[in-house]
Amino acid sequence: MRVPTWHLFAFTLLHELQSHDPHDQQVIDGFTEKILTQQYLGFTAQETYKLIGRALKSEEPLNDPTLHQRHPEHVSRDFLLRLRQRMDDLRPWPELPYLKVQTWPYSRIKRARPVARIPLDYLLVQERLLRSFDHMYMNSRKHMILCLSLPSGSQVALVTCREEGEHDEDVTVLVRRRTHAAEVLAELQAVTGLEVEPTA
């Protein structure tokens, strides 16, 4: 049976909460900041707010029953309620300069055009952007991929190959078409602050 998205979200968030004091306001503020600025668990603030609402309306246990729980159910529910209230306090929420989007399918990545490089290891790029890379196997090799949507609506894919023992320090920037690539790269550099070096 497929677990609903809101339930997986609650399981994951509350599991992370196990190492924190749920009554500490700084913990609430820390989670709120991640939600509003970092697409916490891959969701926008609007999506997260709805997921928390769905969780609070449910009568099902929100703590993962397969794991030992430091905090009882009523404490977890109270934390989610206060987290949502803190999000309300901080409205209007900031517009994010870029969004992580669903990883492009293999067929789209194969057709995409490499137009630039970022002279950093993907782990450093991940740290700078506060967005995690996903992995995909292409031609039997493991690649790390992060797809972003920019304010204009343009999308880019940041790709690097990472095999065991390899240390590829460059991240390649892919676009769907070379047309307007210069404008897309300028926008990418402006909103991320990353050094982007055109290669074509």
Short mmCIF file of N, CA and C in Angstrom, two decimals, residues 9-10 13-14 17 28 52 55-56 62 75-85:
data_model
loop_
_atom_site.label_atom_id
_atom_site.label_comp_id
_atom_site.label_asym_id
_atom_site.label_seq_id
_atom_site.Cartn_x
_atom_site.Cartn_y
_atom_site.Cartn_z
N PHE A 9 6.19 12.80 4.56
CA PHE A 9 6.75 14.08 5.00
C PHE A 9 6.78 14.14 6.52
N ALA A 10 5.67 13.80 7.16
CA ALA A 10 5.59 13.83 8.62
C ALA A 10 6.58 12.85 9.24
N LEU A 13 10.17 14.45 8.82
CA LEU A 13 10.39 15.63 9.65
C LEU A 13 10.47 15.25 11.13
N LEU A 14 9.53 14.42 11.56
CA LEU A 14 9.49 14.06 12.98
C LEU A 14 10.67 13.16 13.37
N LEU A 17 13.36 15.46 14.07
CA LEU A 17 13.07 16.14 15.33
C LEU A 17 13.57 15.35 16.53
N ILE A 28 11.97 25.41 16.48
CA ILE A 28 10.88 25.82 15.60
C ILE A 28 11.40 26.78 14.55
N ILE A 52 1.58 19.80 6.16
CA ILE A 52 1.41 19.85 7.61
C ILE A 52 -0.06 19.88 7.96
N ALA A 55 -1.49 16.46 7.63
CA ALA A 55 -1.04 15.61 8.74
C ALA A 55 -1.83 15.90 10.01
N LEU A 56 -2.06 17.18 10.30
CA LEU A 56 -2.77 17.54 11.52
C LEU A 56 -4.24 17.13 11.48
N LEU A 62 1.37 9.97 13.49
CA LEU A 62 2.30 10.71 12.65
C LEU A 62 3.75 10.27 12.86
N VAL A 75 3.17 15.21 21.51
CA VAL A 75 4.24 16.20 21.41
C VAL A 75 4.57 16.47 19.94
N SER A 76 4.59 15.43 19.12
CA SER A 76 4.86 15.59 17.69
C SER A 76 3.77 16.43 17.02
N ARG A 77 2.52 16.16 17.36
CA ARG A 77 1.42 16.93 16.78
C ARG A 77 1.48 18.40 17.22
N ASP A 78 1.82 18.61 18.49
CA ASP A 78 1.93 19.98 18.98
C ASP A 78 3.05 20.72 18.27
N PHE A 79 4.15 20.02 18.00
CA PHE A 79 5.27 20.65 17.28
C PHE A 79 4.83 21.08 15.89
N LEU A 80 4.14 20.20 15.17
CA LEU A 80 3.69 20.53 13.82
C LEU A 80 2.72 21.71 13.84
N LEU A 81 1.86 21.75 14.85
CA LEU A 81 0.91 22.86 14.96
C LEU A 81 1.64 24.18 15.18
N ARG A 82 2.63 24.17 16.07
CA ARG A 82 3.38 25.40 16.34
C ARG A 82 4.26 25.78 15.15
N LEU A 83 4.74 24.78 14.42
CA LEU A 83 5.53 25.06 13.22
C LEU A 83 4.67 25.76 12.17
N ARG A 84 3.45 25.29 11.98
CA ARG A 84 2.56 25.92 11.02
C ARG A 84 2.18 27.34 11.47
N GLN A 85 1.97 27.52 12.76
CA GLN A 85 1.66 28.85 13.28
C GLN A 85 2.82 29.81 13.06
#
